[in-house]
Short mmCIF file of C-alpha atoms and ligand atoms in Angstrom, two decimals:
data_model
loop_
_atom_site.label_atom_id
_atom_site.label_comp_id
_atom_site.label_asym_id
_atom_site.label_seq_id
_atom_site.Cartn_x
_atom_site.Cartn_y
_atom_site.Cartn_z
CA MET A 44 -45.33 17.18 39.30
CA GLU A 45 -43.21 18.01 42.30
CA LYS A 46 -40.35 20.39 43.02
CA ILE A 47 -37.66 20.73 45.67
CA ILE A 48 -37.37 24.09 47.42
CA VAL A 49 -34.07 24.90 49.07
CA TYR A 50 -33.34 27.84 51.41
CA GLY A 51 -29.57 27.63 51.31
CA GLY A 52 -26.65 29.33 52.98
CA LYS A 53 -26.29 27.06 56.02
CA PRO A 54 -23.35 24.76 56.66
CA LEU A 55 -24.42 21.10 56.76
CA VAL A 56 -23.39 19.38 59.96
CA GLY A 57 -24.02 15.85 61.21
CA GLU A 58 -23.76 12.13 60.54
CA LEU A 59 -25.28 9.87 57.90
CA GLU A 60 -25.19 6.22 56.84
CA SER A 61 -24.63 5.51 53.18
CA ASP A 62 -27.25 3.47 51.28
CA GLY A 63 -26.63 0.39 49.16
CA ALA A 64 -25.25 1.05 45.68
CA LYS A 65 -27.76 1.54 42.86
CA ASN A 66 -25.23 0.42 40.28
CA SER A 67 -24.59 -2.81 42.21
CA VAL A 68 -28.12 -3.74 43.07
CA LEU A 69 -29.52 -3.33 39.53
CA PRO A 70 -27.22 -5.89 37.80
CA ILE A 71 -27.45 -8.13 40.87
CA MET A 72 -31.25 -8.12 40.59
CA ALA A 73 -30.94 -9.09 36.91
CA ALA A 74 -28.44 -11.82 37.80
CA LEU A 75 -31.05 -13.43 40.09
CA ILE A 76 -32.69 -14.71 36.92
CA LEU A 77 -29.85 -17.23 36.60
CA ASN A 78 -30.98 -19.05 39.75
CA ASP A 79 -33.32 -21.85 38.68
CA SER A 80 -32.92 -23.86 41.91
CA GLY A 81 -36.28 -22.69 43.23
CA GLU A 82 -34.56 -21.35 46.39
CA ASP A 83 -35.14 -17.78 47.55
CA ILE A 84 -32.51 -15.05 47.22
CA VAL A 85 -32.52 -12.32 49.85
CA ILE A 86 -30.92 -8.98 48.97
CA GLU A 87 -30.06 -6.69 51.84
CA ASN A 88 -29.09 -3.01 51.80
CA ALA A 89 -31.12 -2.40 48.61
CA PRO A 90 -31.65 1.35 48.27
CA ASP A 91 -35.29 2.48 48.21
CA ILE A 92 -35.04 4.33 44.89
CA ARG A 93 -37.13 4.51 41.75
CA ASP A 94 -34.77 2.41 39.57
CA VAL A 95 -34.95 -0.46 42.07
CA ARG A 96 -38.75 -0.30 42.04
CA VAL A 97 -38.72 -0.40 38.23
CA MET A 98 -36.35 -3.40 38.27
CA CYS A 99 -38.75 -5.15 40.71
CA LYS A 100 -41.58 -4.54 38.22
CA ILE A 101 -39.44 -5.91 35.37
CA LEU A 102 -38.67 -9.07 37.35
CA MET A 103 -42.33 -9.48 38.34
CA SER A 104 -43.36 -9.16 34.69
CA LEU A 105 -41.09 -12.17 33.99
CA GLY A 106 -42.75 -14.25 36.71
CA VAL A 107 -40.37 -13.57 39.62
CA LYS A 108 -42.02 -13.38 43.05
CA VAL A 109 -40.78 -10.29 44.89
CA THR A 110 -41.37 -9.64 48.59
CA ASP A 111 -40.34 -6.36 50.18
CA ARG A 112 -39.55 -7.03 53.84
CA GLY A 113 -38.76 -3.36 54.44
CA GLY A 114 -35.50 -1.76 55.57
CA GLY A 115 -33.83 -2.47 52.22
CA CYS A 116 -34.47 -6.23 52.41
CA LEU A 117 -35.96 -7.76 49.24
CA VAL A 118 -36.72 -11.45 48.73
CA PHE A 119 -36.89 -12.98 45.25
CA ASN A 120 -38.12 -16.33 44.08
CA THR A 121 -37.16 -17.05 40.49
CA ALA A 122 -38.58 -20.59 40.21
CA ASN A 123 -41.22 -19.70 37.61
CA ILE A 124 -39.63 -17.65 34.86
CA THR A 125 -41.21 -18.54 31.54
CA THR A 126 -41.50 -15.19 29.76
CA SER A 127 -38.57 -13.96 27.70
CA SER A 128 -39.67 -10.40 27.03
CA ILE A 129 -40.69 -7.42 29.12
CA PRO A 130 -43.31 -4.77 28.39
CA HIS A 131 -42.16 -1.95 26.13
CA SER A 132 -42.99 0.68 28.77
CA LEU A 133 -40.69 -0.93 31.37
CA SER A 134 -37.81 -1.29 28.89
CA ARG A 135 -38.11 2.38 28.10
CA GLU A 136 -38.38 3.50 31.71
CA MET A 137 -34.86 2.47 32.62
CA ARG A 138 -31.72 1.78 30.62
CA SER A 139 -30.71 -0.94 33.08
CA SER A 140 -33.54 -3.09 31.68
CA VAL A 141 -30.87 -4.18 29.18
CA PHE A 142 -29.22 -6.14 32.03
CA ILE A 143 -31.86 -8.85 31.75
CA MET A 144 -30.55 -9.84 28.31
CA GLY A 145 -27.55 -11.89 29.43
CA PRO A 146 -29.22 -13.80 32.27
CA LEU A 147 -32.51 -14.47 30.40
CA LEU A 148 -30.62 -15.72 27.40
CA ALA A 149 -28.66 -18.07 29.65
CA ARG A 150 -31.77 -19.25 31.46
CA LEU A 151 -34.34 -19.57 28.64
CA GLY A 152 -32.24 -19.48 25.48
CA ARG A 153 -34.09 -16.43 24.23
CA VAL A 154 -34.81 -12.83 25.19
CA GLN A 155 -36.47 -9.81 23.66
CA VAL A 156 -36.13 -6.24 24.90
CA CYS A 157 -36.89 -2.85 23.51
CA GLY A 158 -33.63 -0.99 22.76
CA PRO A 159 -33.01 1.44 25.60
CA GLY A 160 -32.29 4.25 23.12
CA GLY A 161 -30.57 7.53 23.84
CA CYS A 162 -31.12 9.43 27.04
CA ALA A 163 -30.53 12.79 28.61
CA ILE A 164 -26.77 12.28 28.98
CA GLY A 165 -26.03 11.53 25.33
CA SER A 166 -26.15 8.57 23.02
CA ARG A 167 -25.82 5.30 24.90
CA PRO A 168 -25.43 2.44 22.43
CA ILE A 169 -25.49 -1.23 23.49
CA ASP A 170 -23.41 -2.57 20.61
CA LEU A 171 -20.76 -3.95 22.97
CA HIS A 172 -23.40 -5.87 24.96
CA LEU A 173 -24.76 -7.36 21.75
CA ARG A 174 -21.36 -8.22 20.33
CA GLY A 175 -20.44 -9.98 23.55
CA LEU A 176 -23.63 -12.05 23.53
CA LYS A 177 -23.07 -12.87 19.86
CA ALA A 178 -19.57 -14.12 20.63
CA LEU A 179 -21.15 -16.51 23.14
CA GLY A 180 -23.30 -17.92 20.35
CA ALA A 181 -26.46 -15.82 20.40
CA ARG A 182 -28.23 -14.88 17.18
CA ILE A 183 -29.19 -11.24 17.47
CA GLU A 184 -31.96 -9.62 15.51
CA GLU A 185 -32.91 -5.96 15.61
CA LYS A 186 -36.35 -5.06 14.29
CA GLY A 187 -37.43 -1.48 14.75
CA GLU A 188 -37.21 -0.77 18.45
CA TYR A 189 -36.96 -4.43 19.41
CA ILE A 190 -33.84 -6.49 19.91
CA SER A 191 -34.05 -10.23 20.28
CA ALA A 192 -31.36 -12.75 21.03
CA VAL A 193 -31.72 -16.50 20.64
CA SER A 194 -29.34 -19.29 21.50
CA PRO A 195 -30.31 -22.79 22.55
CA LEU A 196 -26.74 -23.27 23.79
CA LEU A 197 -24.26 -20.60 24.82
CA ARG A 198 -20.56 -21.47 24.58
CA GLY A 199 -17.67 -19.78 26.37
CA ALA A 200 -15.55 -17.46 24.21
CA GLU A 201 -12.80 -14.87 24.37
CA ILE A 202 -14.27 -11.39 24.13
CA HIS A 203 -12.28 -8.20 23.79
CA LEU A 204 -14.36 -5.12 24.60
CA ASP A 205 -13.52 -2.09 22.45
CA LEU A 206 -13.87 0.03 25.56
CA PRO A 207 -14.36 -0.91 29.22
CA SER A 208 -18.14 -0.57 29.35
CA VAL A 209 -19.57 -1.30 32.80
CA GLY A 210 -22.90 -2.59 31.51
CA ALA A 211 -21.41 -4.71 28.70
CA THR A 212 -18.93 -6.31 31.13
CA GLU A 213 -21.79 -7.18 33.50
CA ASN A 214 -24.17 -8.42 30.81
CA VAL A 215 -21.54 -10.70 29.28
CA MET A 216 -20.47 -11.95 32.73
CA MET A 217 -24.05 -12.96 33.51
CA ALA A 218 -24.60 -14.70 30.17
CA ALA A 219 -21.24 -16.48 30.48
CA VAL A 220 -22.29 -18.03 33.81
CA GLY A 221 -24.82 -20.01 31.78
CA ALA A 222 -22.44 -20.79 28.90
CA ARG A 223 -20.61 -24.09 28.50
CA GLY A 224 -16.84 -23.71 28.94
CA GLU A 225 -14.60 -20.79 29.74
CA THR A 226 -15.21 -17.15 28.84
CA LEU A 227 -12.54 -14.49 28.99
CA ILE A 228 -13.58 -10.84 28.98
CA LYS A 229 -10.63 -8.64 28.09
CA ASN A 230 -10.52 -4.87 28.53
CA ALA A 231 -13.29 -5.37 31.09
CA ALA A 232 -14.48 -2.44 33.21
CA ARG A 233 -13.01 -2.48 36.73
CA GLU A 234 -15.73 -0.73 38.76
CA PRO A 235 -16.35 -1.92 42.35
CA GLU A 236 -19.91 -2.78 41.31
CA ILE A 237 -18.50 -5.40 38.92
CA VAL A 238 -16.55 -6.93 41.80
CA ASP A 239 -19.81 -6.93 43.78
CA LEU A 240 -21.59 -8.78 40.96
CA GLN A 241 -18.79 -11.37 40.89
CA THR A 242 -18.93 -11.83 44.68
CA PHE A 243 -22.70 -12.25 44.51
CA LEU A 244 -22.64 -14.78 41.66
CA ASN A 245 -19.80 -16.78 43.21
CA TYR A 246 -21.67 -16.86 46.50
CA LEU A 247 -24.62 -18.41 44.64
CA GLY A 248 -22.31 -21.01 43.06
CA ALA A 249 -20.74 -19.45 39.96
CA ASP A 250 -17.02 -19.61 39.16
CA ILE A 251 -15.80 -16.12 38.22
CA ARG A 252 -12.38 -14.62 38.79
CA GLY A 253 -10.65 -11.39 37.95
CA ALA A 254 -13.39 -8.75 38.46
CA GLY A 255 -11.68 -5.51 39.45
CA THR A 256 -8.94 -6.19 36.88
CA SER A 257 -9.25 -5.83 33.12
CA THR A 258 -9.48 -9.60 32.49
CA ILE A 259 -12.39 -11.58 33.86
CA ARG A 260 -12.55 -15.37 33.57
CA ILE A 261 -15.89 -17.18 33.89
CA LYS A 262 -16.18 -20.96 34.00
CA GLY A 263 -19.62 -22.17 33.04
CA PRO A 264 -22.15 -23.42 33.29
CA GLY A 265 -22.67 -22.51 36.93
CA LEU A 266 -25.44 -24.16 38.90
CA LEU A 267 -26.81 -21.46 41.13
CA ARG A 268 -28.69 -21.76 44.40
CA GLY A 269 -30.37 -19.36 46.80
CA GLY A 270 -28.84 -17.32 49.59
CA SER A 271 -28.67 -13.95 51.25
CA TYR A 272 -26.46 -11.11 50.05
CA ARG A 273 -25.71 -7.53 51.15
CA VAL A 274 -24.84 -5.04 48.41
CA ILE A 275 -21.91 -2.62 48.79
CA PRO A 276 -22.43 1.03 49.79
CA ASP A 277 -23.13 3.63 47.11
CA ARG A 278 -19.91 5.53 46.37
CA ILE A 279 -21.74 8.08 44.21
CA VAL A 280 -24.27 9.03 46.90
CA ALA A 281 -21.38 9.21 49.38
CA GLY A 282 -19.37 11.46 47.04
CA THR A 283 -22.39 13.72 46.56
CA LEU A 284 -22.75 14.14 50.33
CA LEU A 285 -19.04 14.92 50.77
CA MET A 286 -19.47 17.64 48.16
CA ALA A 287 -22.54 18.95 50.00
CA ALA A 288 -20.29 19.45 53.05
CA GLY A 289 -17.71 21.19 50.85
CA ILE A 290 -20.09 23.56 49.10
CA THR A 291 -21.76 24.67 52.35
CA GLY A 292 -18.56 24.88 54.42
CA GLY A 293 -20.01 22.25 56.74
CA SER A 294 -18.73 19.11 58.42
CA ILE A 295 -20.22 15.66 57.98
CA LEU A 296 -19.40 12.13 59.00
CA LEU A 297 -20.44 9.36 56.62
CA ARG A 298 -20.70 5.85 57.95
CA ASN A 299 -21.02 2.58 56.02
CA VAL A 300 -18.77 3.66 53.15
CA ILE A 301 -15.75 2.03 51.52
CA PRO A 302 -13.22 4.92 51.36
CA ARG A 303 -11.07 2.99 48.85
CA HIS A 304 -13.89 3.23 46.30
CA LEU A 305 -13.81 7.01 46.58
CA GLU A 306 -10.05 7.59 46.32
CA ALA A 307 -10.21 9.51 43.02
CA VAL A 308 -12.92 11.73 44.48
CA THR A 309 -11.42 12.41 47.90
CA ALA A 310 -8.06 13.18 46.24
CA LYS A 311 -9.70 15.91 44.15
CA LEU A 312 -11.71 17.26 47.09
CA ARG A 313 -8.53 17.51 49.17
CA GLU A 314 -6.82 19.28 46.27
CA ALA A 315 -9.75 21.72 46.22
CA GLY A 316 -9.02 22.53 49.85
CA MET A 317 -11.41 20.25 51.76
CA ASP A 318 -10.28 18.47 54.87
CA ILE A 319 -11.06 14.75 54.60
CA GLU A 320 -10.30 12.09 57.18
CA GLU A 321 -11.00 8.42 56.72
CA GLY A 322 -11.28 5.22 58.69
CA GLU A 323 -12.04 1.67 57.61
CA SER A 324 -15.70 2.31 56.90
CA TRP A 325 -16.18 6.04 57.44
CA LEU A 326 -15.27 9.39 55.94
CA ARG A 327 -15.36 12.79 57.59
CA ALA A 328 -15.41 15.86 55.36
CA ARG A 329 -14.99 19.49 56.39
CA GLY A 330 -15.53 22.35 54.04
CA ARG A 331 -12.84 25.04 53.85
CA PRO A 332 -12.40 27.93 51.43
CA LEU A 333 -12.39 26.13 48.09
CA LYS A 334 -9.80 26.59 45.36
CA GLY A 335 -10.19 25.84 41.67
CA LEU A 336 -8.96 22.61 40.08
CA GLN A 337 -7.32 22.22 36.73
CA LYS A 338 -8.18 19.17 34.69
CA VAL A 339 -10.78 17.12 36.45
CA ARG A 340 -11.18 14.35 33.88
CA THR A 341 -13.91 11.76 34.09
CA GLN A 342 -12.60 8.27 33.45
CA ALA A 343 -13.49 4.64 33.92
CA TYR A 344 -12.74 3.39 37.45
CA PRO A 345 -10.37 3.96 39.21
CA GLY A 346 -10.51 7.40 37.57
CA PHE A 347 -12.83 10.22 38.57
CA PRO A 348 -16.44 8.97 38.05
CA THR A 349 -18.61 10.61 35.42
CA ASP A 350 -21.52 10.23 37.86
CA LEU A 351 -19.89 12.84 40.12
CA GLN A 352 -18.93 15.25 37.35
CA ALA A 353 -22.06 17.41 37.72
CA PRO A 354 -21.91 17.63 41.55
CA MET A 355 -18.17 18.44 41.26
CA MET A 356 -18.99 21.22 38.83
CA ALA A 357 -21.50 22.69 41.28
CA LEU A 358 -18.76 22.72 43.93
CA LEU A 359 -16.21 24.36 41.63
CA THR A 360 -18.57 27.19 40.65
CA LEU A 361 -17.78 28.60 44.11
CA ALA A 362 -14.07 27.77 44.22
CA ARG A 363 -11.52 30.57 44.07
CA GLY A 364 -9.90 30.87 40.63
CA ARG A 365 -10.40 28.85 37.52
CA SER A 366 -11.24 25.19 37.06
CA SER A 367 -11.71 22.91 34.10
CA ILE A 368 -13.67 19.68 33.81
CA TYR A 369 -13.40 17.25 30.90
CA GLU A 370 -16.33 14.87 30.44
CA GLU A 371 -14.66 11.94 28.71
CA ILE A 372 -17.29 9.20 29.11
CA PHE A 373 -20.62 10.54 27.84
CA ASP A 374 -21.08 12.93 24.94
CA GLY A 375 -24.09 14.86 26.27
CA ARG A 376 -23.46 15.11 29.97
CA LEU A 377 -23.08 18.86 30.42
CA LYS A 378 -26.74 19.90 30.44
CA HIS A 379 -26.49 21.14 34.02
CA VAL A 380 -24.15 23.92 32.81
CA GLU A 381 -27.05 25.98 31.50
CA GLU A 382 -28.98 25.59 34.75
CA LEU A 383 -25.94 26.46 36.88
CA ARG A 384 -25.42 29.53 34.71
CA LYS A 385 -28.99 30.62 35.49
CA MET A 386 -27.91 30.59 39.14
CA GLY A 387 -25.00 32.92 38.37
CA ALA A 388 -22.22 30.39 37.74
CA ARG A 389 -19.55 31.42 35.23
CA ILE A 390 -19.01 28.43 32.99
CA SER A 391 -18.12 28.17 29.32
CA VAL A 392 -18.21 24.97 27.32
CA GLU A 393 -16.13 23.87 24.40
CA GLY A 394 -16.79 20.35 23.20
CA SER A 395 -16.48 18.08 26.21
CA ARG A 396 -14.61 20.66 28.30
CA ALA A 397 -16.20 23.06 30.77
CA ASP A 398 -14.18 26.01 32.05
CA ILE A 399 -15.35 27.45 35.32
CA THR A 400 -14.45 30.75 36.92
CA GLY A 401 -15.35 30.73 40.58
CA VAL A 402 -17.85 33.32 41.83
CA GLU A 403 -18.29 34.71 45.37
CA GLY A 404 -21.87 33.51 45.61
CA LEU A 405 -24.76 32.16 43.53
CA LEU A 406 -27.98 34.07 42.95
CA PRO A 407 -31.14 33.51 44.99
CA GLY A 408 -34.66 33.26 43.59
CA LYS A 409 -33.92 31.05 40.60
CA VAL A 410 -35.97 28.17 39.22
CA VAL A 411 -33.84 25.43 37.65
CA LYS A 412 -34.59 22.08 36.07
CA ALA A 413 -33.10 18.66 36.80
CA THR A 414 -32.37 17.22 33.35
CA ASP A 415 -31.05 13.88 34.62
CA LEU A 416 -30.22 12.10 37.85
CA ARG A 417 -26.77 13.49 38.66
CA ALA A 418 -27.44 16.90 37.10
CA GLY A 419 -30.41 17.17 39.47
CA ALA A 420 -28.24 16.35 42.48
CA ALA A 421 -25.74 19.00 41.34
CA LEU A 422 -28.45 21.65 41.26
CA VAL A 423 -29.59 20.76 44.77
CA LEU A 424 -25.96 21.09 45.95
CA ALA A 425 -25.61 24.48 44.28
CA ALA A 426 -28.90 25.56 45.86
CA LEU A 427 -27.58 24.62 49.32
CA ALA A 428 -24.91 27.29 48.88
CA VAL A 429 -27.33 30.03 47.77
CA LYS A 430 -28.22 32.56 50.46
CA GLY A 431 -31.95 32.49 49.75
CA GLN A 432 -34.42 30.34 47.89
CA THR A 433 -33.93 28.11 44.84
CA GLU A 434 -36.51 25.83 43.25
CA VAL A 435 -35.37 22.62 41.57
CA MET A 436 -37.98 21.26 39.17
CA ASN A 437 -38.33 17.63 38.01
CA PRO A 438 -36.92 15.98 41.14
CA GLU A 439 -38.23 12.63 39.87
CA HIS A 440 -34.90 12.30 38.04
CA ILE A 441 -33.07 12.60 41.37
CA ASP A 442 -35.31 9.89 42.89
CA ARG A 443 -33.94 7.38 40.37
CA GLY A 444 -30.71 7.20 42.33
CA TYR A 445 -30.99 9.01 45.67
CA HIS A 446 -33.33 7.83 48.41
CA HIS A 447 -35.12 10.98 49.63
CA LEU A 448 -32.14 13.25 49.09
CA GLU A 449 -33.99 16.15 50.68
CA GLU A 450 -34.59 14.16 53.89
CA LYS A 451 -30.91 13.26 54.12
CA LEU A 452 -29.92 16.89 53.68
CA ALA A 453 -32.57 18.08 56.14
CA SER A 454 -31.14 15.68 58.75
CA LEU A 455 -27.86 17.59 58.34
CA GLY A 456 -29.58 20.91 59.00
CA ALA A 457 -30.47 21.99 55.46
CA GLU A 458 -33.74 23.82 54.89
CA VAL A 459 -35.09 21.82 52.03
CA MET A 460 -38.50 20.44 51.22
CA ARG A 461 -40.44 18.78 48.46
CA VAL A 462 -43.77 20.26 47.43
CA ARG A 463 -46.26 19.71 44.64
CA ALA A 464 -45.49 21.99 41.71
CA LEU A 465 -48.61 23.78 40.43
C1 LIG B 657 -22.82 2.58 34.09
C2 LIG B 657 -23.52 3.19 35.28
C3 LIG B 657 -23.62 4.69 35.12
C4 LIG B 657 -22.24 5.29 34.87
C5 LIG B 657 -21.53 4.57 33.71
C6 LIG B 657 -20.09 5.01 33.54
C7 LIG B 657 -25.01 1.42 35.97
C8 LIG B 657 -26.41 0.95 36.15
N1 LIG B 657 -24.84 2.61 35.38
O1 LIG B 657 -23.60 2.86 32.94
O2 LIG B 657 -24.16 5.23 36.34
O3 LIG B 657 -22.39 6.65 34.52
O4 LIG B 657 -21.51 3.15 33.97
O5 LIG B 657 -19.38 4.83 34.71
O6 LIG B 657 -24.07 0.78 36.38
N2 LIG B 657 -20.72 2.31 25.25
C9 LIG B 657 -20.73 1.94 23.91
N3 LIG B 657 -21.32 0.76 23.57
C10 LIG B 657 -21.89 -0.06 24.50
C11 LIG B 657 -21.87 0.33 25.86
C12 LIG B 657 -21.28 1.52 26.19
O7 LIG B 657 -20.23 2.66 23.05
O8 LIG B 657 -22.41 -1.12 24.13
C13 LIG B 657 -20.09 3.60 25.65
C14 LIG B 657 -21.07 4.58 26.27
O9 LIG B 657 -21.75 5.32 25.30
C15 LIG B 657 -20.16 5.42 27.12
C16 LIG B 657 -19.10 4.43 27.58
O10 LIG B 657 -19.19 3.32 26.70
O11 LIG B 657 -19.55 6.41 26.33
C17 LIG B 657 -19.26 3.93 29.00
O12 LIG B 657 -20.57 3.43 29.17
P1 LIG B 657 -20.87 2.23 30.16
O13 LIG B 657 -19.68 1.98 31.02
O14 LIG B 657 -21.42 1.10 29.37
O15 LIG B 657 -22.03 2.83 31.05
P2 LIG B 657 -23.33 2.11 31.57
O16 LIG B 657 -23.01 0.67 31.87
O17 LIG B 657 -24.46 2.42 30.67
#
């Protein structure tokens, strides 16, 4: 057990490079399974985070050879995949294990995973993934915790998603690369990470068009080969760091970002009073006295991302006046409210809406608990604004998606360290 101790109250100042995107690299790593050419695939800019390490273990359990060359460069050889199921413990460790369904089904004609179940941010069904695979010809069976899909031959189909699920769009895209004929995914999610998956698969030899719009067309079957690919920067880590500048009244320059991917976020931060400049691949954020925001609504891309809802809430606890945040994507993603309240934040919740009344300062000396990845990041941000000490327990959640967050913050002048919790 570890904890992060923060002595806050200092403005963060300095420069940082953004890491590769977790939500790009995870589906891309699953998509590697489709390459049966025997050639290596090199992934560059992979973030060194826990979810990537778990995905490496999942791939290795299937027979993939993984070499870590360091510096975010991972090499995969997928020549010898013969196993169609992964150990129960690995399925359970990470929801993204469900991404292997589409590509394994396409490669081997069968797959078995353990249902990823609910998690700390609410119920997270995979019915849309399964319906999509079924439409491509898979026979799905659910027995207890296990879900298996079998199809000796996948065929292209027209699939209309009930809602634009990121994971379902990606899973169906990957399966459709191995299906005979054309697949159309309608009401597809439009996240930049889906565009990245399309670019990656096309680079390896697939024929996919339309990612980034709500209709994606896949012509299969694609014959994939090896190659080298660099994943896009992580817009959620970048957004978190911009908010760290805002909450501490600091000034930071972020390099290796795609400002376009953060438009919904920078618009709201400007509205809250922050000064944000942008170039082609950089963003500079300066904190100013913050003002409250009415109606921050989380939405599918290009709306405000649910993954930045908790960090945004931390920021607004210190903004002058009242704010309201509506969590429209996940039904249980307001667990950080209770922890922020322990720190002196004034927040009330009704259904999916949180109303925040800004306070002058948060209270020192509190011990709070990270309940999930982004909630944990939000608590660290709030702690950076506290004049005094805060302890954030369960930082392992934060490690799922942020590479040594405390080291990044320390490089900007924050007093923050990780210690063993007794
Ligand atoms: C992905 C991201 C996650 C982000 C989320 C929303 C990855 C690895 N994770 O998660 O960081 O918070 O998008 O931007 O990319 N749903 C169903 N049935 C399904 C699938 C989803 O009802 O089969 C619902 C979910 O419960 C949720 C909504 O659809 O309410 C959106 O979920 P989805 O876009 O699928 O999120 P993930 O792909 O799990």
